[in-house]
XYZ file of C-alpha atoms in Angstrom:
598
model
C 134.401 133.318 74.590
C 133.067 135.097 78.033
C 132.041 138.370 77.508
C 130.632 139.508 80.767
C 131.277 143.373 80.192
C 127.694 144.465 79.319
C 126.253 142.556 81.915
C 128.257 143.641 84.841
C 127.650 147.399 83.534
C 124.038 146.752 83.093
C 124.016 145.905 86.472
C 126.081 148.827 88.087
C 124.075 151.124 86.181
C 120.805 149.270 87.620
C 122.175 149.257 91.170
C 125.985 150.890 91.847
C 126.067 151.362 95.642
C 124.362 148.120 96.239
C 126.896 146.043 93.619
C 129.909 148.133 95.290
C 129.051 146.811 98.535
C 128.263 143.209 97.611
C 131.575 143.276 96.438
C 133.179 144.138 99.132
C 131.095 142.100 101.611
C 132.016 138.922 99.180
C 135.808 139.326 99.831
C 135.277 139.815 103.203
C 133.300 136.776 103.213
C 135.817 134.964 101.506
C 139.096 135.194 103.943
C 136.658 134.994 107.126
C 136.633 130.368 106.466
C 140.473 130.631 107.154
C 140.611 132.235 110.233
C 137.955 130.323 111.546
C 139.813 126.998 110.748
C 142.601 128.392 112.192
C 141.263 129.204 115.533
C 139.418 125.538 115.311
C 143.057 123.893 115.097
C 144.525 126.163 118.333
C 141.425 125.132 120.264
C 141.919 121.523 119.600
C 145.871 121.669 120.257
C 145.436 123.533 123.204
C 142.768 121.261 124.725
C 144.807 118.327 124.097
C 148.363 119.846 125.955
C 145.400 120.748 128.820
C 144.305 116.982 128.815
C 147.889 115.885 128.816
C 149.406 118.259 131.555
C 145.870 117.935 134.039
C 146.050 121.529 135.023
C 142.581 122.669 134.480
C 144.083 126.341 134.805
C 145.423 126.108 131.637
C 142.026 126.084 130.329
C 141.175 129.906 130.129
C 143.286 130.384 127.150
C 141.420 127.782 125.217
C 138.422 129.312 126.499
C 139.011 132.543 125.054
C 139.827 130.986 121.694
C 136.348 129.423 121.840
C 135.001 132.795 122.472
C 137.236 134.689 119.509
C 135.485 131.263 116.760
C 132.142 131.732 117.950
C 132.207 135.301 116.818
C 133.808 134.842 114.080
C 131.126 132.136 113.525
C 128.119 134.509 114.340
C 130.164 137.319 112.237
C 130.013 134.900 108.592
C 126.216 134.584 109.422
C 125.853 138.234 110.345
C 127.443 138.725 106.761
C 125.474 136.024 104.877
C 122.141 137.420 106.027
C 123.637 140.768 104.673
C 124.894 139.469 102.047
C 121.416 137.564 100.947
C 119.525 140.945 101.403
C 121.917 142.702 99.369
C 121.858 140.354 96.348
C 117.621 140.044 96.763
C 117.729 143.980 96.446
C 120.001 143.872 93.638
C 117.780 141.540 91.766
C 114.723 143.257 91.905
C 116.739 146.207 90.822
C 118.402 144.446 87.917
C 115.424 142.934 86.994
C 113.207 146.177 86.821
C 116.063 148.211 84.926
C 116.753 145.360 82.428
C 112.443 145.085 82.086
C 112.301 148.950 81.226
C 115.281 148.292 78.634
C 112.814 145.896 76.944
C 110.271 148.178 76.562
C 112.161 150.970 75.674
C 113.626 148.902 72.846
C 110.480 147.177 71.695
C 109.221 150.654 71.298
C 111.997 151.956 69.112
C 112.188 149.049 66.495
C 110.016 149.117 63.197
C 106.700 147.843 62.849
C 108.309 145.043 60.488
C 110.024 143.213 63.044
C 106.415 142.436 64.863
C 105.147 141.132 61.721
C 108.243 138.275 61.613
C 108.249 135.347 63.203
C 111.378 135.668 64.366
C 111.432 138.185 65.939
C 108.755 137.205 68.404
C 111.766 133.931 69.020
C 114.073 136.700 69.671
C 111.611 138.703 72.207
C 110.951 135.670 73.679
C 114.193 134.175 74.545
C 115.432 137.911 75.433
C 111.881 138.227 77.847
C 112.824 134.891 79.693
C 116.989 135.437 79.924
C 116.961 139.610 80.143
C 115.440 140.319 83.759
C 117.931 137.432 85.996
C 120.962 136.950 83.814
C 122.984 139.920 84.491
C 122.612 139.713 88.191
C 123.201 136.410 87.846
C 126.491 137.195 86.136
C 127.310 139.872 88.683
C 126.723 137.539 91.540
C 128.718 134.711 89.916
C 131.346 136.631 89.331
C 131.385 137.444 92.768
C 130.871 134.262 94.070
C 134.225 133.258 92.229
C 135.992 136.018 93.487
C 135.251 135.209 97.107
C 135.843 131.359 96.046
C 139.329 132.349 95.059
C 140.070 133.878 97.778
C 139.057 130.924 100.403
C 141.021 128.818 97.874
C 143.785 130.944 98.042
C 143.974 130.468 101.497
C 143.204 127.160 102.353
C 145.280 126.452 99.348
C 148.323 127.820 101.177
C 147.337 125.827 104.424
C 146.869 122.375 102.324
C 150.585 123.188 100.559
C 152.178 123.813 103.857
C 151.089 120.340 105.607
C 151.621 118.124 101.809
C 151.486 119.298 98.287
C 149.784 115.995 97.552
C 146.641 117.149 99.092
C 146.468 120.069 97.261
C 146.641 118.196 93.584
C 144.072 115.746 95.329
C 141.642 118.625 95.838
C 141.821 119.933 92.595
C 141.375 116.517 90.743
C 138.581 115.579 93.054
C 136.709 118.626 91.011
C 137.363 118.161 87.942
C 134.750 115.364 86.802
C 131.807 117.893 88.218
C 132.922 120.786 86.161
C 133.140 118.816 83.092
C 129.821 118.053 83.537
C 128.877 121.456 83.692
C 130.761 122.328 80.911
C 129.547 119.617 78.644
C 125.700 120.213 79.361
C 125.825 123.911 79.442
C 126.281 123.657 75.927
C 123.879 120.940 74.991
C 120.867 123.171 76.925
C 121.880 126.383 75.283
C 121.416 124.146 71.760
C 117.817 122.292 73.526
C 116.384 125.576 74.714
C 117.146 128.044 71.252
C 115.434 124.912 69.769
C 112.119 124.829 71.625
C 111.679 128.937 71.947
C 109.094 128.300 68.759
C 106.660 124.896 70.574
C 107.047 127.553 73.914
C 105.539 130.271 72.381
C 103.095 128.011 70.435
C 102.156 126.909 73.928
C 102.010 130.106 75.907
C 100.031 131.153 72.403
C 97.396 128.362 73.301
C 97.479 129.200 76.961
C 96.346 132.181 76.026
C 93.421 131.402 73.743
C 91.999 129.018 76.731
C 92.624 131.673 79.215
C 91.942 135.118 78.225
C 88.465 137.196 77.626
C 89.333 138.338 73.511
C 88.456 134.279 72.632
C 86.326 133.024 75.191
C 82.841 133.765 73.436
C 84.047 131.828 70.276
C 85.641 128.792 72.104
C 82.265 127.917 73.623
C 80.294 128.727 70.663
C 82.426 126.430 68.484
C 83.867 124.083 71.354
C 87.159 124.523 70.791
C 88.755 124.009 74.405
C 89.142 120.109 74.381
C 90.960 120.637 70.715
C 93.096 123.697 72.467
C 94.018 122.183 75.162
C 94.637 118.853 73.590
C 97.026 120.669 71.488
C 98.891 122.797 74.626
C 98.890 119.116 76.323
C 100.947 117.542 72.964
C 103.191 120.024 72.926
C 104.169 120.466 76.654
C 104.402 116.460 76.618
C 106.943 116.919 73.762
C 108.779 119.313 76.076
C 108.633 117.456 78.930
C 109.902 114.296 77.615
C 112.616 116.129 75.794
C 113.981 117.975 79.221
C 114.033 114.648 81.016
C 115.875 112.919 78.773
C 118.145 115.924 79.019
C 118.431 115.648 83.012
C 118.125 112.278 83.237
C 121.493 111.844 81.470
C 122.689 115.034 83.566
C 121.699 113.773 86.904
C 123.661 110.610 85.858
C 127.089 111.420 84.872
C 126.892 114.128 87.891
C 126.290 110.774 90.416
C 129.162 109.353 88.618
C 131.650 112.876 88.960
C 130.204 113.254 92.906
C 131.548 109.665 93.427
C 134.729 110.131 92.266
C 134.759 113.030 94.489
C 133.856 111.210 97.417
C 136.704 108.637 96.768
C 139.167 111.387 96.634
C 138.115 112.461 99.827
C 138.407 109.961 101.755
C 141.786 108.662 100.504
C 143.262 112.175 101.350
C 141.613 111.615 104.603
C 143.076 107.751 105.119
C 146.601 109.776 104.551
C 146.413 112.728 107.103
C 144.786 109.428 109.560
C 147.810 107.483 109.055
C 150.170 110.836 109.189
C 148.640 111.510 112.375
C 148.966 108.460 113.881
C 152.595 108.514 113.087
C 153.281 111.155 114.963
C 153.713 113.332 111.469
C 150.658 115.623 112.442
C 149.200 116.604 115.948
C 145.205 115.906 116.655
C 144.646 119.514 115.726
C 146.550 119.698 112.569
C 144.440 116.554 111.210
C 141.370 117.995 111.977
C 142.222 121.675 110.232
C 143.625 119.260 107.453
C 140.128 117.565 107.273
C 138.096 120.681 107.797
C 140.587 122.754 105.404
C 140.159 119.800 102.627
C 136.484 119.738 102.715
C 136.315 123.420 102.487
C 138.725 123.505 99.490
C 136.704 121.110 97.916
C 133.337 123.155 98.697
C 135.457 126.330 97.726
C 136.931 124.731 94.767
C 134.143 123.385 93.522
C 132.756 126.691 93.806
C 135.167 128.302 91.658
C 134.802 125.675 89.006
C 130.931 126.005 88.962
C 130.878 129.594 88.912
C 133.096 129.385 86.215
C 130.781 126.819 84.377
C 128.026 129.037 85.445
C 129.522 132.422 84.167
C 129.527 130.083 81.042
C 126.427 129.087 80.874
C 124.817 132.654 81.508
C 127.465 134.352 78.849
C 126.034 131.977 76.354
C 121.861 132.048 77.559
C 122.285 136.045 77.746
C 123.681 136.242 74.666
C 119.947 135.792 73.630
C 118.915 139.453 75.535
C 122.002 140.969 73.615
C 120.343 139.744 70.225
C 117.397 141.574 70.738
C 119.125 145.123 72.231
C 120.941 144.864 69.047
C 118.256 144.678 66.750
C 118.552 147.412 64.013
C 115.846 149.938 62.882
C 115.267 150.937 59.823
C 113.250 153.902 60.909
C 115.025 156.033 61.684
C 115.703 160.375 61.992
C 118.312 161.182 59.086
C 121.627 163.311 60.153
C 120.065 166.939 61.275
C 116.318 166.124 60.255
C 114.117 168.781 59.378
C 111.474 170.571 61.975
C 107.780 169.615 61.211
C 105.592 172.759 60.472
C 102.991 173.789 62.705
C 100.660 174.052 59.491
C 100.858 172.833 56.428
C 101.676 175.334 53.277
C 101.174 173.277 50.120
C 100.183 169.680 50.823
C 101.017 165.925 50.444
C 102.620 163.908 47.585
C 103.048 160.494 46.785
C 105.295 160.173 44.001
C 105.727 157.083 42.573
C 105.484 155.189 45.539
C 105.564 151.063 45.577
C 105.596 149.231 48.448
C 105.802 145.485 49.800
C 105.755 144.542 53.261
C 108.936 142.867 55.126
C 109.593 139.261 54.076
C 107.325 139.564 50.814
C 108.430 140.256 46.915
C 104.534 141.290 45.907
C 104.000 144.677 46.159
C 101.094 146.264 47.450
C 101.637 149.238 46.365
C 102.831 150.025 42.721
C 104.228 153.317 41.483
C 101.011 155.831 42.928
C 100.807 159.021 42.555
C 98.458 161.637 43.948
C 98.716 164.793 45.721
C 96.510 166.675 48.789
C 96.755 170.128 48.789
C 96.403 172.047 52.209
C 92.980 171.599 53.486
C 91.846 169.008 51.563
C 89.877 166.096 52.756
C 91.180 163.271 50.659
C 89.244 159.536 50.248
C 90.551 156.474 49.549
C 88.641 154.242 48.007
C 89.204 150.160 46.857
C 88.902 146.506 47.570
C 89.970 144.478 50.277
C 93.874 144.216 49.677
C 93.780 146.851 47.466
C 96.327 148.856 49.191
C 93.852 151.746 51.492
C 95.370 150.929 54.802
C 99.096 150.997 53.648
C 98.766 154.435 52.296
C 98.011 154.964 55.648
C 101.121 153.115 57.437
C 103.343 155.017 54.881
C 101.951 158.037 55.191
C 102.245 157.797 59.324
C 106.084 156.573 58.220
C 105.353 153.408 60.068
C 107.199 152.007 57.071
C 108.990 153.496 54.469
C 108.268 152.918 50.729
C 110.764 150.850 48.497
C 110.569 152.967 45.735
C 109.371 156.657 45.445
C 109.141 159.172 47.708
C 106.350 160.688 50.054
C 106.764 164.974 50.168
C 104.688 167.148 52.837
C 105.437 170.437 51.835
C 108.258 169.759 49.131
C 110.388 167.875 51.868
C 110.899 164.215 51.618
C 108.637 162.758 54.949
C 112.175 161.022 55.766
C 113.602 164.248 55.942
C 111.493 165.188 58.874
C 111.776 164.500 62.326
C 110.096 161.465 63.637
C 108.792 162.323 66.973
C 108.119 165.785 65.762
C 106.120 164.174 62.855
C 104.093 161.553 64.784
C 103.232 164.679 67.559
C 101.907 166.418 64.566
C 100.028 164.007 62.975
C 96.300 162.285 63.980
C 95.967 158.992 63.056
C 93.495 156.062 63.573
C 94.171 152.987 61.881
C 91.572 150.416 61.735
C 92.995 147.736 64.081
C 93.046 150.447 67.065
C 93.623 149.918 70.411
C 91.763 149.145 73.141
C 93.093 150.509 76.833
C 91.747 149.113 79.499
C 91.471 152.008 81.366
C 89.241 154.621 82.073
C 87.318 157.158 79.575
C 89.725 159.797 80.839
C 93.031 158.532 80.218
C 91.669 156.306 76.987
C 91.041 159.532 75.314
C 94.344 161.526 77.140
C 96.444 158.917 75.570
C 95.573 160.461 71.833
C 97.757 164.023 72.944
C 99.548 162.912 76.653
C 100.934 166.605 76.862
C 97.119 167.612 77.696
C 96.603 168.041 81.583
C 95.441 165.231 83.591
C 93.146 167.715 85.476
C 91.723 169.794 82.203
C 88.467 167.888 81.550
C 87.277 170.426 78.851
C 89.550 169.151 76.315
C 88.548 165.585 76.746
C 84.860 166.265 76.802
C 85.510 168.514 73.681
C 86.942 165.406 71.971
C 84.659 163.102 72.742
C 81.892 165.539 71.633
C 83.851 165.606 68.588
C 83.792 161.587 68.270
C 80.208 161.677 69.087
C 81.408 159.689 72.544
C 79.994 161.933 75.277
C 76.913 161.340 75.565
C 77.464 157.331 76.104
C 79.978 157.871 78.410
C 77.703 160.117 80.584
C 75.426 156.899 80.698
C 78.789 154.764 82.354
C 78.513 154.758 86.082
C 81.302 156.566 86.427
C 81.634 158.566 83.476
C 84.424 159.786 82.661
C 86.277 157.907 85.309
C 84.997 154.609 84.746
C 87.604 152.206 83.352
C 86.864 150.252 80.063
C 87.294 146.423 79.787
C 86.873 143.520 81.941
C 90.565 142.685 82.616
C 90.961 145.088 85.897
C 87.986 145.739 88.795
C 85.222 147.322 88.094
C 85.870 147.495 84.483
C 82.694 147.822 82.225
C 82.863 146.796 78.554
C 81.576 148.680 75.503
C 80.126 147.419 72.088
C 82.760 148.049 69.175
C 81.077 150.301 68.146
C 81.242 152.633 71.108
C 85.620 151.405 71.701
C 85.588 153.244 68.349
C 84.501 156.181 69.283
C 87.037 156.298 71.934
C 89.377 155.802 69.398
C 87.927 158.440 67.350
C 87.861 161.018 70.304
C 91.996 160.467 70.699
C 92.330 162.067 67.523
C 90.439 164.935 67.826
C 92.526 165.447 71.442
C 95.374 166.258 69.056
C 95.452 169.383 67.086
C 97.578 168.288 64.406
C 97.811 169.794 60.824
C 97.215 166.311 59.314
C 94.674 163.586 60.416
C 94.512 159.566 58.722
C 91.450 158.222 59.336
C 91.135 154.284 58.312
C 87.516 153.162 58.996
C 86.722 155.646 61.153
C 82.989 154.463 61.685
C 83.484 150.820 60.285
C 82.153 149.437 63.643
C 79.542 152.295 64.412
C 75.555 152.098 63.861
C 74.273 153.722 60.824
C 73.360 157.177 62.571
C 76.265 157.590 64.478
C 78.142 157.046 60.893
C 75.686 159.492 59.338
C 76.220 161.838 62.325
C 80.327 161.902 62.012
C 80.189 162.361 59.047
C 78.199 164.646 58.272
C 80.578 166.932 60.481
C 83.615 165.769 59.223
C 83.851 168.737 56.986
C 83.688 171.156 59.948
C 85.712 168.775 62.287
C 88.953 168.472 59.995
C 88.336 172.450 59.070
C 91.870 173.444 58.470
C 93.827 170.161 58.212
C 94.627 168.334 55.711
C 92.949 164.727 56.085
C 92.888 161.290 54.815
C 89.860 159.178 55.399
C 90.184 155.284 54.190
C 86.504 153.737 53.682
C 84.273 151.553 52.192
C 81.121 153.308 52.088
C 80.843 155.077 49.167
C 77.967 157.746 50.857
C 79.703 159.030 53.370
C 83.003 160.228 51.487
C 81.221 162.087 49.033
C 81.367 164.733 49.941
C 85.643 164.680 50.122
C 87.723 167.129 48.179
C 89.281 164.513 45.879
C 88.551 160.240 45.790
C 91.290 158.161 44.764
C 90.322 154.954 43.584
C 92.939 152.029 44.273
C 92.562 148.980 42.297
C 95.378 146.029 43.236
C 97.932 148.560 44.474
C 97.233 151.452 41.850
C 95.545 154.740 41.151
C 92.575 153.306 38.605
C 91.083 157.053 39.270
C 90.706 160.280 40.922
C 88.356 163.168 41.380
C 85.296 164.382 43.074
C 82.608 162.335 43.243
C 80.701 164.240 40.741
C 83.279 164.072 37.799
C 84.000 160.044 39.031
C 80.157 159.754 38.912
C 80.577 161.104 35.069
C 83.235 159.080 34.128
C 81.157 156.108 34.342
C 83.955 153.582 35.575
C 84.777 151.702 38.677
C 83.689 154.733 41.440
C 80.405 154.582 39.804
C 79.769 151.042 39.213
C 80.802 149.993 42.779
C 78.662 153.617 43.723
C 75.800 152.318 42.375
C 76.071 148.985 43.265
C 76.586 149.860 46.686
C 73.231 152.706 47.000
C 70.885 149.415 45.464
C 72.052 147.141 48.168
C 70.862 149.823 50.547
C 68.197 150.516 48.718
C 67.154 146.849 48.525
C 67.924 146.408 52.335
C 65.582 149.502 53.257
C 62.920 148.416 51.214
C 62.570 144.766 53.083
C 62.864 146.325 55.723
């Protein structure tokens, strides 16, 4: 079933004046043909009563006729050139609008969906379809329109001389738009098929091409296996597609044949009509123009309609991605965040298991952080540190339990007030490639571009300035290779960056996952030793694996495969004599050991 409805308003609301007048230049267009054919079939009939009287004076009427087709020849170019500049303006249009409603949406949906497969299908086929299939749509619908007009009136011209001609035309079509139809359909099936060997492709493409892999793929020669592989698979594509067009190109040779036959017989007809005296010289040559005109028209129609088929079902693949479903979402009349905090954080009994798994990472925790508390979280890999964090930034929710900040359920709250209100660096963070200024700007965007002091104060704060006055351009010099006169950093120093966004933020809460994981040993010594006074105030996770530089936290929970195995200070944990201080201990004689080699 066609349902072009979204994708004609998509376009309208992309590009209403321009659409409005396409449309109208398009039916224009459209009855221009039949006037011109018209005037074609006076100019012949009146030359040929000229030729047959021999009064050349008779010959200014013609003349004038002439005149009157050759503008309204130069008129139907006039209008295609318009009409071409029109529809290249309303694709770029289209194409920019139906771009930004990509983004928009990839920005709304839940962190799950870019951890499933599928999804990344969906994106993909939505990415390729989205930007050209609406205006393609729009202009195909158009097309038809104007097609149906011509048809309409050549159709009455064709009628008038023999209604024979007029069934010929239509069943000279036919074959071609069953063709259409047929493989429409069987590339809608071939191309939902290969979205998964595309994007293992453009996935490849990208490992041979771009800087994050390069360093590895020469140290372990990897490019002849890479590219080998992109080769295999774009050979299975390739040999796939041909076999699709090969059989395409053949039964269209076969319907354009039968075309062609059903041309010329109509033609044989109005030959013999004329030279029976049925028809005069000028009404077989409209007849002949008209007929291959219908047939151009015709076929038009038909095609557009096989087209408009072929885009309802291709853009169906955008519409499956705008109507993707989040899961995160603001309740009915959410709750206003508090500028400050007046009791704390809760987890109570919260489990958790990501999208698409039944193991849970999480399993029934409890813990609380009062007001002002600096709060570590201590465990093994996997043992659940970084999803605390993820919950608590209500990147996810948990399947059982609840999270409270100040006695209200974190659901309860508003999400974009929340997230403004809450620091967070996770320990994948991002790297923007561009400069110092709007790296660390991008951790609070509401700050000025032109106030420098609170940049410089938080990249004091991150312990970043002082590198950053080294860069050639300081503050202004952009980060990364991937634009000119980019400079890169060591890890280390990209984390700092991503330390300074968070102090650019004065939020009542602040997550910190492996804040220094990346940093040299004094730089780790440094932040921390500071932390104390930097979080003064707020109420702050910090997710780590060194033991010494979270002792000195308000209260250590210690997560062992997804639960609380204990809590305290590090004194009292040090007491207790169980995991904290086994893995404590273990972890001071390594650096113990290590110092004394070296």
């Amino acid at each position: 079933m066609l349902r072009l409805d979204r994708a004609v308003l998509f376009v309208f609301r992309a590009a209403p004046w321009i659409s409005l007048a396409a449309l109208v230049l398009s039916l224009i267009s459209g009855l221009l043909p039949l006037a011109g054919l018209y005037l074609i079939k006076l100019i012949v009939d009146g030359l040929t009563l000229v030729v047959q009287s021999g009064d050349s004076g008779d010959f200014y009427p013609v003349f004038y006729l002439v005149v009157l087709a050759g503008l309204v020849a130069i008129a139907q170019h006039l209008l295609a050139s318009l009409s071409a500049y029109l529809a290249s303006s309303q694709g770029m249009k289209v194409s920019d609008y139906v771009l930004d409603v990509l983004h928009k949406k990839s920005v709304e949906l839940d962190l799950s969906f870019y951890e499933n497969p599928k999804y990344y299908n969906t994106l993909y086929r939505a990415q390729q379809e989205g930007p050209y299939r609406p205006g393609k749509i729009v202009s195909g619908l158009t097309n038809v329109f104007q097609n149906f007009f011509s048809l309409l009136a050549i159709g009455g011209l064709l009628l008038f001389l023999h209604w024979g001609f007029a069934l010929i035309l239509v069943l000279a079509v036919l074959p071609s738009l069953f063709v259409r139809f047929m493989f429409s359909g069987i590339l809608y099936k071939w191309y939902q098929k290969k979205t998964p060997l595309e994007r293992e492709a453009g996935y490849l493409s990208w490992l041979l091409t771009g800087y994050p892999n390069a360093r590895e793929i020469r140290l372990f020669n990897l490019g002849g296996w890479f590219s080998g592989l992109f080769s295999e698979i774009r050979s299975k594509l390739r040999i796939e597609e041909l076999g699709i067009q090969k059989k395409q190109h053949l039964c269209e040779g076969l319907a354009a044949a039968l075309s062609a036959a059903a041309v010329f017989t109509a033609m044989g007809y109005a030959v013999y009509q004329a030279g029976t005296g049925k028809m005069t010289i000028g009404d077989m040559v409209m007849f002949y123009q008209a007929f291959q005109r219908g047939m151009t028209h015709l076929k038009g129609f038909f095609e557009g309609l096989a087209g408009l088929y072929e885009d309802n079902l291709f853009i169906s693949y955008f519409y499956d991605f705008l109507d993707l479903q989040t899961e995160i979402k603001d309740v009915d009349n959410p709750s206003e965040f508090p500028d400050s905090l007046k009791s704390g954080i809760i987890f109570d009994n919260v489990s958790f298991a990501y999208p698409g798994s039944e193991e849970k990472v999480l399993k029934n925790i409890s813990f609380e952080i009062k007001k002002g508390e600096i709060c570590a979280v201590l465990g093994e890999n996997g043992a659940g540190k970084s999803t605390i964090a993820r919950l608590l930034s209500r990147l996810y929710d948990p399947v059982e339990g609840k999270i409270e900040i100040d006695s209200v359920n974190l659901k309860c709250y508003k999400i974009t007030e929340f997230r403004k209100k809450t620091a967070v660096m996770l320990q994948d963070f991002a790297k923007y490639h561009f400069t110092v200024n709007e790296n660390i700007r991008l951790g609070n965007i509401d700050i000025d571009r032109a106030d420098q002091y609170l940049i410089r104060a938080a990249a004091m704060k991150a312990g970043a300035h002082d590198f950053v006055n080294r860069l050639p351009r300081g503050y202004d010099t952009v980060l990364g290779k991937m634009f000119h006169d980019g400079m890169e950093i060591s890890q280390g120093e990209w984390q700092k960056v991503a330390l300074a966004r968070v102090f650019a933020k004065e939020a009542p809460i602040v997550i910190l996952d492996e804040p220094a994981s990346s940093m040299d040993v004094e730089s780790e010594y440094l932040i921390f030793q500071k932390m104390k006074t930097l979080l003064k105030g707020k109420t702050g996770i910090i997710i780590s694996h060194r033991f010494a530089t979270v002792k000195s936290a308000d209260k250590i929970i210690v997560l062992k495969k997804g639960e609380v195995a204990e809590s305290g200070t590090h004194d009292s944990l040090m007491e207790k004599k169980g995991l904290y201080c086994s893995w404590y201990t273990k972890q001071m004689q390594v650096h113990t050991q290590g110092d004394t080699h070296d």
